[in-house]
Every structure is written in C-alpha cells, then in structure tokens.
Amino acid sequence: MPRSDHTAGSRTKPTAVADSQETRQPAFPASSGTTLSGVPLKTVYAPEDLADFDPQTSLGTPGEFPFTRGIYPTMYRGKLWTMRQYAGFGTARQSNARYRYLLAQGQTGLSVAFDLPTQMGFDSDHPRARGEVGKVGVAICSLEDMQALFEGIPLASVSTSMTINSTAAILLALYVAVARQQGANLEKLSGTVQNDILKEYIARGTYIYPPRPAMRIVTDLFAWCKEELPGWVTISISGYHIREAGSTAAQEVGFTISDAIAYVDAAIAAGLRVDDFAPRLSFFFNAHNDLLEEIAKYRAARRLWARLMRDRFGARDPRSMMLRFHAQTAGSSLTAQQPENNIVRVAMQALAAVLGGCQSLHANALDEALALPTEDAARLALRTQQILAHESGVANTVDPVGGSYAIEHLTDEIEADARACIERIDSLGGMLRAIETGYVQREIQKAAYEYQQSVERNERIIVGVNRYRTEDQEPIPILRIDPAVEKEQLERLRALRARRDAARAAQGVAEVESRARSGENLMPAILSAVEAYATVGEISDAMRRVFGEHQETLAL
C-alpha cells in the first residue's frame, strides 16, 4: 500500500466524516470474507475443514521434518529469536554510534543498511551518487569506512546481517578484512549477507549486472564461504521486497522459493553438493497485518521448503531442509497519517512473526513512513520485541497455534497456492526466464493494483487513511540527514585515494577484472583488492567492464 504524506498541522479531534463511519455496516464488505491477500475465509472452522489432515505428516514434531511447527525442538524455550534492528545512515561513524546505542539497549544482533550508491556499486563521489550519500543507509566506499563502521564492536562476538545484494561480495570482503584486523577466527564469524540478486530484478531495482553473471557472483560467494567462512549464512532469499511491491502472501512464498530453486540449481551447476551449501541458505519474509494469514504463511513456507529440498534436490542433511528466516514488519503498511498508529501495527506484525517461528526479527519504527528512525523511535521498536519476548508469554510454548482449525486450513491453502506459483514458474523455464519475460513482475503488479483498488473502494480499511481520519496532526520529530554528510564523505574518500598505495590498489582491481573474464572464483581477488583500499566503485566497475549492465525488462 503506498504511503501517504499528509503529516502537517496540529492534532485535533476526529472529523465528522470519521464519526459517521464508526457504526459497522449491516453486511460485511466483500473483503471482510477474505484474508488480506484475498484467500476466502469461513465464519468458523471445524474438524470437517481438515478432513484429509494428518497431524503426523502435515505437522510432525517441532525440530523434525517437515518442520511445520518450527526448526528447533524447543524453539524460544531454548533461545529467543535474534533481535536485529536494521540501522544505518550518514557516515560510518554516525552509524557506529547508533549500533553501539542499540547494543547497549539490549539488541542481540546487528543489521546494516547501506545507502543507494553503495548498493549500486558507486563511490560517494560518482555523479549518480549526488544527493543520495548517507540518505537511506550508511555510505561505505572503502575498508577505511568499514573500519569506522565497526570500531569498538568485536565482530567475533556479534552476529551481523548486511542487507546488500549487487555488491554483496565486496561488502562481505570488507567485513572479513575488518574481522582479520581485529584478529577474529573467521571459522567462527557469524552473520548473513543478503546476496539475493533475483528479487532485485523482480521488485526492488538495485541491480548492476545482467542476471546470469550476477548469479555467478552469488555462487562464487557460496563456494568461497564453504572454505573460508563455514559459519556464515551465504544468502538471505528475500520475499520481503516481493511483498512490499504488492504481492499476495502465497505469491511471496511461491516466488521466493522459486528464487531459491534457481540459486540451488546454479550452485549445483557450479559443482557444489546440495548438502554442502544448503544448510547456509536462509530466507527473509515480510510480517504484514493479517495476523492469522501471516502465521500460516511461515508454517506453509517451512513445510513446502522441507519437502522440496528432500524430494526435488535429494538433500539428506536435515539442516538442508530447514527453512530459517528473518522477518521484518511491513514497511508498506506504515502510514504518515497518525504515525502513532504504526506502533500498534508493528506490535501485531511482530507477534505474527514470533508465533510463526522466526529466527530473527526487525520491528519497524513508528516514524519510518516519514524518515529514517530517530533514536527514540528505534528504541521503542526494540522494546516492542523485548516486551513480546519477556512479557507476552508467547515464547513459552512451541507453536501454540498448531492444531487450530483455522490456522491449519490457512496453512494448507497458502502452501497449495504457493506450490501452484512454483509450478507455473517451472513451466516457463525457471525463475531466470520468468524474470526475463516480465511474468513475475506482471503478477505482482496485478495483485498490488487489486489491493489498492479495494482500499480506494473502502473495502479495506486503513485506520487514519480512509477511515477515522483527523483534520490536522501535530508533527512528530523526524531524523534529518545533514547535507554536510556528503561533503564529509567526499573529503574522506579523496584523502584515502591520495594516501593509499595506488599501484597496489590498481593491481587488486585488475585481478578482479581478470578473474571475471577467466571464470575463476572472484572472492579471493575481491578480498585482496579491498585490503589494498580499492573502493566499492572501482571494484564494481571492473566487473561492469566484463559483465555489462542490466537493462530493465518492462512489464506491461
């Protein structure tokens, strides 16, 4: 749902328009008989709705195939989910201060947001970076920036997630270089790099190279981590952005798992054995507003993935069949109108993720429809997770909704619909082909349009937007990025280039380009280049010269 920008003015009582709509209509609107994604709902569910349901094969035991009830036997009784608040803005030093603050407030894992130039493989002084430096994440150009980002944070003892895709290999190399300087044991380094390029072509747009060479970079990272970083999660296959673009819950699962199939196929084609890399695959899902549908979605995804890995790919290691996932509450559900309402939305969405069995979670801040979170808003979002963990009681029982007629029926429905998505993608020749023809993009656009139409017809109620509005609102504090940040970053970059060993940096970049042409694994050369203080833009350009740049497929 697009965010509205009505934010100005002072708070007043609700308007007469809102008051006149408070009495519920005699008959539900059509959408009240469906989930948020349009799955039909009965008024009440009973045993006959699960006539063919076999608890042994459909549910099983937590920690055992097909993992419907969770991937660990004791789930949160043994260990709470990782509270990983996504953060990053401005310069590396500013973001470092926010990370230290969140860790001091009880956050249990880091999650790094990078600015758009970094995501697109441009240094901060590139003409296309102008006006974007440090705006939606932290600006990282070189090893010097990465050192500042993690100053005073021992990487050996913290788990770090990096939301980065086209330049994932470079940012991971920068992270490893910092860990080496800190003396960390790389075999015990813990974290995740998103590294999911396919969803960029589908839903997000921060791609650089065409899909097929981009997939080669992904599998090079898989192979290198197997030898050098055995504890690192090499990909976080993202349904989050697919859902943010407007997909249904079932499409989120189906398209995401089709992406995963493409990655597994590519890794096997590159000579890797499925059980050598599959235990280090992970997923990233959206936590949206429809509480029951979201819980069922996660359970359906786990069961579908387990069966697919066993039956399609012949996995034998149970860890290869476990769908581990991070969840983030739905940014697209946040409203600029009455932003305090977002506190309630986020709490409800986070509850769905926990009841659905997530391994880590980010709770959005109330002000994120307006700007990057303020420190106070970020703390409140973290406190939301902590209250769920320690006060709500939902962490005390594994899969407490398991066996609910409604939940099990929805789980079956979403699994069946997601499987149909996968079969359709297969029939088109796989996800790469489906992306190249624009099929997936069109399906998401259609779902997004239908949802927006239901909002505009007032069939879907968005509190504070199309019902219960206020005439004026008192503005809330928002975080503003000082324009001086860009100037500071450019000065740091110029100073770095002036004092580094230019010949060594150039040699490192040349080796990356050479390996890109030869087909050798890129990661050793990228690591050598970043340790020589070659920049993100310079290394990205070396691969641009070989692979070219992707031109978007129009979906009409």
Coordinates of N, CA and C in Angstrom, one line a residue, residues 357-546:
G357 N 7.3 -18.5 14.1 CA 8.6 -19.2 14.3 C 9.8 -18.6 13.7
C358 N 9.9 -17.3 13.6 CA 11.1 -16.6 13.0 C 12.4 -16.9 13.8
Q359 N 13.5 -16.8 13.1 CA 14.8 -16.9 13.8 C 15.4 -15.6 14.2
S360 N 15.0 -14.5 13.5 CA 15.4 -13.2 13.9 C 14.4 -12.2 13.4
L361 N 14.4 -11.0 13.9 CA 13.2 -10.1 13.7 C 13.7 -8.7 13.8
H362 N 13.2 -7.9 12.8 CA 13.3 -6.4 12.9 C 11.9 -5.8 13.0
A363 N 11.7 -5.0 14.0 CA 10.5 -4.3 14.1 C 10.7 -2.8 13.7
N364 N 9.8 -2.4 12.7 CA 9.9 -1.0 12.2 C 9.6 0.0 13.3
A365 N 10.1 1.2 13.0 CA 9.8 2.3 14.0 C 8.6 3.0 13.5
L366 N 8.0 3.7 14.4 CA 6.7 4.4 14.1 C 6.8 5.5 13.0
D367 N 8.1 6.1 12.9 CA 8.3 7.2 12.0 C 8.8 6.9 10.6
E368 N 8.9 5.6 10.3 CA 9.5 5.2 9.1 C 8.7 5.5 7.8
A369 N 7.5 5.9 7.9 CA 6.8 6.4 6.7 C 7.2 7.8 6.4
L370 N 7.9 8.4 7.3 CA 8.3 9.8 7.1 C 9.8 10.0 6.9
A371 N 10.6 9.2 7.6 CA 12.1 9.4 7.5 C 12.7 8.1 8.1
L372 N 14.1 8.1 8.2 CA 14.8 7.1 8.9 C 14.5 7.3 10.4
P373 N 14.5 6.2 11.2 CA 14.1 6.3 12.6 C 15.0 7.2 13.4
T374 N 14.3 8.0 14.3 CA 15.1 8.7 15.3 C 15.6 7.7 16.4
E375 N 16.5 8.1 17.2 CA 17.0 7.2 18.3 C 15.8 6.7 19.2
D376 N 14.9 7.6 19.6 CA 13.8 7.3 20.4 C 12.9 6.3 19.8
A377 N 12.6 6.5 18.5 CA 11.7 5.6 17.8 C 12.4 4.2 17.6
A378 N 13.7 4.2 17.4 CA 14.4 2.9 17.2 C 14.3 2.1 18.5
R379 N 14.5 2.9 19.7 CA 14.5 2.2 21.0 C 13.1 1.6 21.2
L380 N 12.0 2.4 20.9 CA 10.7 1.8 21.1 C 10.4 0.6 20.3
A381 N 10.9 0.6 19.0 CA 10.7 -0.6 18.2 C 11.5 -1.8 18.8
L382 N 12.6 -1.6 19.4 CA 13.3 -2.7 20.0 C 12.6 -3.1 21.3
R383 N 12.1 -2.2 22.0 CA 11.3 -2.5 23.2 C 10.0 -3.3 22.9
T384 N 9.5 -3.1 21.7 CA 8.3 -3.9 21.3 C 8.7 -5.4 21.2
Q385 N 9.9 -5.7 20.6 CA 10.4 -7.1 20.6 C 10.6 -7.6 22.0
Q386 N 11.2 -6.8 22.8 CA 11.6 -7.2 24.2 C 10.3 -7.5 25.0
I387 N 9.3 -6.7 24.9 CA 8.0 -7.0 25.6 C 7.4 -8.3 25.1
L388 N 7.4 -8.5 23.8 CA 6.9 -9.8 23.3 C 7.7 -10.9 23.9
A389 N 9.0 -10.8 23.9 CA 9.8 -11.9 24.4 C 9.6 -12.2 25.9
H390 N 9.5 -11.1 26.7 CA 9.6 -11.3 28.1 C 8.3 -11.1 28.9
E391 N 7.3 -10.5 28.3 CA 6.1 -10.2 29.0 C 4.8 -10.9 28.4
S392 N 4.8 -11.2 27.1 CA 3.6 -11.7 26.5 C 3.3 -13.2 26.8
G393 N 4.3 -13.9 27.0 CA 4.2 -15.4 27.2 C 4.2 -16.2 26.0
V394 N 4.2 -15.6 24.8 CA 4.1 -16.3 23.5 C 5.4 -17.1 23.3
A395 N 6.5 -16.8 23.9 CA 7.7 -17.6 23.7 C 7.8 -18.8 24.6
N396 N 6.8 -19.0 25.4 CA 7.0 -20.1 26.4 C 6.5 -21.5 25.9
T397 N 5.8 -21.5 24.8 CA 5.2 -22.7 24.2 C 5.6 -22.7 22.7
V398 N 6.0 -23.9 22.2 CA 6.4 -24.0 20.8 C 5.1 -24.1 20.0
D399 N 5.0 -23.3 18.9 CA 3.9 -23.3 18.0 C 2.5 -23.4 18.7
P400 N 2.2 -22.4 19.6 CA 1.0 -22.5 20.4 C -0.3 -22.5 19.5
V401 N -0.2 -22.1 18.3 CA -1.4 -22.1 17.4 C -1.5 -23.4 16.6
G402 N -0.6 -24.3 16.7 CA -0.6 -25.5 16.0 C -1.9 -26.3 16.4
G403 N -2.6 -26.8 15.3 CA -3.8 -27.6 15.6 C -5.0 -26.8 15.5
S404 N -4.9 -25.5 15.4 CA -6.1 -24.6 15.2 C -6.7 -24.9 13.9
Y405 N -8.0 -25.2 13.9 CA -8.7 -25.5 12.6 C -8.4 -24.4 11.6
A406 N -8.6 -23.1 12.0 CA -8.4 -22.0 11.0 C -6.9 -21.9 10.6
I407 N -6.0 -22.0 11.5 CA -4.6 -21.9 11.1 C -4.1 -23.0 10.2
E408 N -4.5 -24.3 10.5 CA -4.1 -25.4 9.7 C -4.8 -25.3 8.3
H409 N -6.0 -24.9 8.3 CA -6.7 -24.7 7.0 C -5.9 -23.7 6.1
L410 N -5.6 -22.5 6.7 CA -4.9 -21.5 6.0 C -3.5 -21.9 5.6
T411 N -2.8 -22.7 6.5 CA -1.5 -23.2 6.1 C -1.6 -24.0 4.9
D412 N -2.6 -24.9 4.8 CA -2.8 -25.8 3.6 C -3.1 -25.0 2.4
E413 N -3.9 -24.0 2.5 CA -4.3 -23.1 1.4 C -3.1 -22.4 0.8
I414 N -2.3 -21.8 1.7 CA -1.2 -21.0 1.3 C -0.1 -21.9 0.6
E415 N 0.1 -23.1 1.2 CA 1.0 -24.0 0.6 C 0.6 -24.4 -0.8
A416 N -0.7 -24.7 -0.9 CA -1.2 -25.1 -2.2 C -1.0 -24.0 -3.3
D417 N -1.4 -22.8 -2.9 CA -1.3 -21.7 -3.8 C 0.2 -21.3 -4.1
A418 N 1.1 -21.4 -3.1 CA 2.5 -21.2 -3.4 C 3.1 -22.3 -4.3
R419 N 2.6 -23.5 -4.1 CA 3.1 -24.6 -5.0 C 2.7 -24.4 -6.4
A420 N 1.4 -23.9 -6.6 CA 1.0 -23.6 -7.9 C 1.8 -22.5 -8.6
C421 N 2.2 -21.5 -7.8 CA 3.2 -20.4 -8.3 C 4.5 -21.1 -8.8
I422 N 5.0 -22.0 -8.0 CA 6.3 -22.6 -8.3 C 6.1 -23.4 -9.6
E423 N 5.0 -24.2 -9.7 CA 4.8 -25.0 -10.9 C 4.7 -24.1 -12.1
R424 N 4.0 -23.0 -12.0 CA 3.9 -22.1 -13.1 C 5.3 -21.5 -13.6
I425 N 6.1 -21.2 -12.6 CA 7.5 -20.7 -12.9 C 8.3 -21.8 -13.6
D426 N 8.2 -23.0 -13.1 CA 8.9 -24.1 -13.7 C 8.4 -24.3 -15.1
S427 N 7.1 -24.2 -15.4 CA 6.6 -24.4 -16.8 C 7.1 -23.3 -17.7
L428 N 7.5 -22.2 -17.2 CA 8.1 -21.1 -18.0 C 9.6 -21.2 -18.3
G429 N 10.2 -22.2 -17.6 CA 11.6 -22.4 -17.8 C 12.4 -22.0 -16.6
G430 N 11.8 -21.8 -15.5 CA 12.5 -21.4 -14.3 C 12.5 -19.9 -14.0
M431 N 13.0 -19.5 -12.9 CA 12.8 -18.1 -12.4 C 13.6 -17.1 -13.3
L432 N 14.8 -17.5 -13.7 CA 15.5 -16.5 -14.6 C 14.7 -16.2 -15.8
R433 N 14.2 -17.2 -16.5 CA 13.4 -17.0 -17.7 C 12.1 -16.2 -17.4
A434 N 11.5 -16.5 -16.2 CA 10.3 -15.8 -15.8 C 10.5 -14.3 -15.6
I435 N 11.7 -14.0 -15.0 CA 12.1 -12.6 -14.8 C 12.3 -11.9 -16.1
E436 N 13.1 -12.6 -17.0 CA 13.4 -12.0 -18.3 C 12.2 -11.7 -19.1
T437 N 11.2 -12.5 -19.0 CA 9.9 -12.2 -19.8 C 9.0 -11.3 -19.1
G438 N 9.3 -10.9 -17.8 CA 8.5 -10.0 -17.1 C 7.2 -10.6 -16.4
Y439 N 7.2 -12.0 -16.5 CA 6.0 -12.6 -15.9 C 5.8 -12.3 -14.4
V440 N 6.8 -12.5 -13.6 CA 6.7 -12.3 -12.2 C 6.3 -10.9 -11.9
Q441 N 7.0 -10.0 -12.5 CA 6.7 -8.5 -12.3 C 5.2 -8.2 -12.6
R442 N 4.7 -8.8 -13.7 CA 3.3 -8.5 -14.0 C 2.3 -9.1 -13.0
E443 N 2.6 -10.3 -12.5 CA 1.8 -10.9 -11.5 C 1.7 -10.1 -10.2
I444 N 2.9 -9.5 -9.8 CA 2.9 -8.7 -8.6 C 2.2 -7.4 -8.8
Q445 N 2.4 -6.8 -10.0 CA 1.7 -5.5 -10.3 C 0.2 -5.7 -10.3
K446 N -0.3 -6.8 -10.8 CA -1.7 -7.1 -10.8 C -2.3 -7.2 -9.4
A447 N -1.6 -8.0 -8.5 CA -2.0 -8.1 -7.1 C -2.0 -6.8 -6.4
A448 N -1.0 -6.0 -6.6 CA -0.9 -4.7 -6.0 C -2.0 -3.8 -6.4
Y449 N -2.3 -3.8 -7.7 CA -3.4 -3.0 -8.2 C -4.8 -3.4 -7.6
E450 N -5.0 -4.7 -7.5 CA -6.3 -5.1 -7.0 C -6.4 -4.7 -5.5
Y451 N -5.3 -4.8 -4.8 CA -5.4 -4.4 -3.4 C -5.6 -2.9 -3.2
Q452 N -4.9 -2.1 -4.0 CA -5.1 -0.7 -3.9 C -6.6 -0.3 -4.3
Q453 N -7.1 -1.0 -5.3 CA -8.5 -0.7 -5.7 C -9.4 -1.0 -4.5
S454 N -9.2 -2.1 -3.7 CA -10.0 -2.4 -2.6 C -9.9 -1.3 -1.5
V455 N -8.8 -0.7 -1.4 CA -8.6 0.4 -0.4 C -9.4 1.6 -0.9
E456 N -9.3 1.9 -2.1 CA -9.9 3.1 -2.7 C -11.5 2.9 -2.7
R457 N -11.9 1.7 -2.7 CA -13.4 1.4 -2.6 C -13.9 1.3 -1.2
N458 N -12.9 1.5 -0.2 CA -13.2 1.4 1.2 C -13.6 0.0 1.6
E459 N -13.2 -1.0 0.8 CA -13.5 -2.4 1.2 C -12.4 -2.8 2.2
R460 N -11.2 -2.2 2.1 CA -10.1 -2.5 3.0 C -10.0 -1.2 3.8
I461 N -10.1 -1.3 5.1 CA -10.0 -0.1 6.0 C -8.6 0.1 6.5
I462 N -8.0 1.3 6.2 CA -6.7 1.7 6.7 C -7.0 2.8 7.7
V463 N -6.8 2.5 9.0 CA -7.2 3.4 10.1 C -6.3 4.7 10.0
G464 N -7.0 5.8 9.9 CA -6.3 7.1 9.8 C -6.1 7.5 8.3
V465 N -6.4 6.6 7.4 CA -6.2 6.9 6.0 C -7.5 7.0 5.2
N466 N -8.3 5.9 5.2 CA -9.6 6.0 4.6 C -10.7 5.8 5.5
R467 N -10.4 5.8 6.8 CA -11.4 5.9 7.9 C -10.8 6.4 9.2
Y468 N -11.6 7.0 10.0 CA -11.1 7.5 11.3 C -10.0 8.6 11.1
R469 N -10.2 9.5 10.2 CA -9.2 10.5 9.9 C -9.2 11.6 10.9
T470 N -8.2 12.4 10.9 CA -8.2 13.6 11.7 C -7.8 14.7 10.7
E471 N -8.4 15.9 10.9 CA -8.2 17.0 10.0 C -6.7 17.5 10.0
D472 N -6.1 17.6 11.2 CA -4.7 18.1 11.3 C -4.0 17.2 12.3
Q473 N -2.7 17.2 12.1 CA -1.9 16.4 13.0 C -0.7 17.2 13.5
E474 N -0.3 16.9 14.8 CA 0.8 17.5 15.3 C 2.1 16.8 14.8
P475 N 3.0 17.5 14.2 CA 4.2 16.8 13.6 C 5.0 16.1 14.7
I476 N 5.6 15.0 14.3 CA 6.4 14.2 15.2 C 7.9 14.5 14.9
P477 N 8.8 14.4 15.8 CA 10.2 14.6 15.5 C 10.7 13.6 14.4
I478 N 11.4 14.0 13.5 CA 12.0 13.1 12.5 C 13.5 13.3 12.3
L479 N 14.2 12.3 11.9 CA 15.6 12.3 11.7 C 15.9 13.0 10.3
R480 N 16.8 14.0 10.3 CA 17.2 14.7 9.1 C 18.7 14.5 8.9
I481 N 19.0 14.1 7.7 CA 20.4 13.9 7.4 C 21.0 15.2 6.9
D482 N 22.0 15.6 7.7 CA 22.7 16.9 7.4 C 23.4 16.9 6.0
P483 N 23.1 17.8 5.1 CA 23.8 17.8 3.8 C 25.3 17.8 3.9
A484 N 25.8 18.2 5.1 CA 27.3 18.2 5.2 C 27.8 16.8 5.2
V485 N 27.0 15.8 5.5 CA 27.5 14.4 5.5 C 28.1 14.1 4.1
E486 N 27.5 14.5 3.0 CA 28.0 14.2 1.7 C 29.4 14.8 1.5
K487 N 29.5 16.1 1.9 CA 30.8 16.8 1.8 C 31.9 16.1 2.6
E488 N 31.5 15.7 3.8 CA 32.5 15.0 4.7 C 32.9 13.7 4.1
Q489 N 32.0 12.9 3.5 CA 32.3 11.6 2.9 C 33.2 11.8 1.7
L490 N 32.9 12.8 0.9 CA 33.8 13.0 -0.3 C 35.2 13.4 0.1
E491 N 35.3 14.2 1.2 CA 36.7 14.6 1.6 C 37.4 13.4 2.2
R492 N 36.7 12.5 2.9 CA 37.4 11.3 3.4 C 37.9 10.4 2.2
L493 N 37.0 10.3 1.2 CA 37.4 9.5 0.0 C 38.5 10.0 -0.7
R494 N 38.6 11.4 -0.9 CA 39.7 12.0 -1.6 C 41.0 11.8 -0.8
A495 N 40.9 11.9 0.5 CA 42.1 11.8 1.3 C 42.6 10.3 1.2
L496 N 41.7 9.4 1.2 CA 42.1 8.0 1.1 C 42.8 7.7 -0.2
R497 N 42.2 8.2 -1.3 CA 42.9 7.9 -2.6 C 44.3 8.6 -2.6
A498 N 44.4 9.7 -2.0 CA 45.7 10.4 -2.0 C 46.8 9.7 -1.2
R499 N 46.4 9.0 -0.2 CA 47.5 8.4 0.7 C 47.6 6.8 0.5
R500 N 46.7 6.2 -0.2 CA 46.9 4.7 -0.3 C 48.0 4.4 -1.3
D501 N 48.4 3.2 -1.4 CA 49.3 2.7 -2.4 C 48.5 2.5 -3.7
A502 N 48.6 3.5 -4.6 CA 47.7 3.5 -5.8 C 48.0 2.3 -6.7
A503 N 49.3 1.9 -6.8 CA 49.7 0.8 -7.7 C 49.1 -0.5 -7.1
R504 N 49.2 -0.7 -5.8 CA 48.7 -1.9 -5.2 C 47.1 -2.0 -5.4
A505 N 46.5 -0.8 -5.2 CA 45.0 -0.8 -5.4 C 44.6 -1.1 -6.8
A506 N 45.4 -0.5 -7.8 CA 45.1 -0.8 -9.2 C 45.3 -2.2 -9.6
Q507 N 46.4 -2.8 -9.0 CA 46.7 -4.2 -9.3 C 45.6 -5.1 -8.7
G508 N 45.0 -4.8 -7.6 CA 43.9 -5.6 -7.0 C 42.7 -5.5 -7.9
V509 N 42.4 -4.3 -8.4 CA 41.2 -4.1 -9.3 C 41.4 -4.9 -10.6
A510 N 42.6 -4.9 -11.1 CA 42.9 -5.6 -12.3 C 42.8 -7.1 -12.2
E511 N 43.1 -7.6 -11.0 CA 42.9 -9.0 -10.8 C 41.5 -9.4 -10.7
V512 N 40.6 -8.5 -10.1 CA 39.2 -8.8 -10.1 C 38.7 -8.9 -11.6
E513 N 39.1 -7.9 -12.4 CA 38.7 -8.0 -13.8 C 39.2 -9.2 -14.6
S514 N 40.4 -9.6 -14.3 CA 41.0 -10.8 -14.9 C 40.2 -12.0 -14.5
R515 N 39.8 -12.2 -13.3 CA 39.1 -13.3 -12.8 C 37.6 -13.3 -13.4
A516 N 37.1 -12.1 -13.5 CA 35.7 -12.0 -14.1 C 35.7 -12.6 -15.5
R517 N 36.8 -12.3 -16.2 CA 36.9 -12.8 -17.6 C 37.2 -14.3 -17.7
S518 N 38.1 -14.8 -16.7 CA 38.5 -16.2 -16.8 C 37.6 -17.2 -16.2
G519 N 36.7 -16.7 -15.4 CA 35.7 -17.7 -14.7 C 36.2 -18.2 -13.4
E520 N 37.4 -17.8 -13.0 CA 37.9 -18.2 -11.6 C 37.0 -17.5 -10.5
N521 N 37.1 -18.1 -9.4 CA 36.3 -17.5 -8.3 C 36.7 -16.1 -8.0
L522 N 35.8 -15.2 -7.9 CA 36.1 -13.8 -7.7 C 36.5 -13.4 -6.3
M523 N 36.1 -14.2 -5.3 CA 36.2 -13.7 -3.9 C 37.6 -13.5 -3.5
P524 N 38.6 -14.4 -3.8 CA 40.0 -14.1 -3.3 C 40.5 -12.7 -3.9
A525 N 40.2 -12.5 -5.1 CA 40.6 -11.2 -5.7 C 39.9 -10.0 -5.1
I526 N 38.6 -10.1 -4.9 CA 37.9 -9.0 -4.2 C 38.5 -8.7 -2.9
L527 N 38.8 -9.8 -2.1 CA 39.3 -9.5 -0.7 C 40.7 -8.9 -0.8
S528 N 41.5 -9.3 -1.7 CA 42.8 -8.7 -1.9 C 42.7 -7.2 -2.3
A529 N 41.7 -6.9 -3.2 CA 41.5 -5.6 -3.6 C 41.0 -4.6 -2.5
V530 N 40.1 -5.1 -1.7 CA 39.6 -4.2 -0.6 C 40.7 -4.0 0.5
E531 N 41.5 -5.0 0.7 CA 42.6 -4.9 1.6 C 43.7 -3.9 1.1
A532 N 43.7 -3.7 -0.2 CA 44.6 -2.7 -0.8 C 43.9 -1.3 -0.9
Y533 N 42.8 -1.2 -0.3 CA 42.0 0.0 -0.2 C 41.4 0.4 -1.6
A534 N 41.2 -0.5 -2.5 CA 40.4 -0.3 -3.6 C 39.0 0.0 -3.2
T535 N 38.3 0.8 -3.9 CA 36.9 1.2 -3.4 C 35.8 0.3 -4.0
V536 N 34.7 0.4 -3.4 CA 33.5 -0.3 -3.9 C 33.2 0.0 -5.4
G537 N 33.3 1.3 -5.7 CA 33.0 1.7 -7.1 C 34.1 1.2 -8.1
E538 N 35.3 1.2 -7.7 CA 36.4 0.7 -8.6 C 36.3 -0.8 -8.8
I539 N 35.9 -1.5 -7.8 CA 35.8 -3.0 -8.0 C 34.5 -3.3 -8.8
S540 N 33.5 -2.6 -8.5 CA 32.2 -2.8 -9.3 C 32.4 -2.5 -10.7
D541 N 33.2 -1.4 -11.0 CA 33.4 -1.0 -12.4 C 34.3 -2.1 -13.1
A542 N 35.2 -2.7 -12.4 CA 36.0 -3.8 -13.0 C 35.1 -4.9 -13.6
M543 N 34.1 -5.2 -12.8 CA 33.1 -6.3 -13.2 C 32.1 -5.7 -14.3
R544 N 31.8 -4.4 -14.2 CA 30.9 -3.8 -15.2 C 31.6 -3.9 -16.6
R545 N 32.9 -3.8 -16.6 CA 33.6 -3.8 -17.9 C 33.6 -5.2 -18.6
V546 N 33.4 -6.2 -17.7 CA 33.3 -7.6 -18.2 C 31.8 -8.0 -18.4

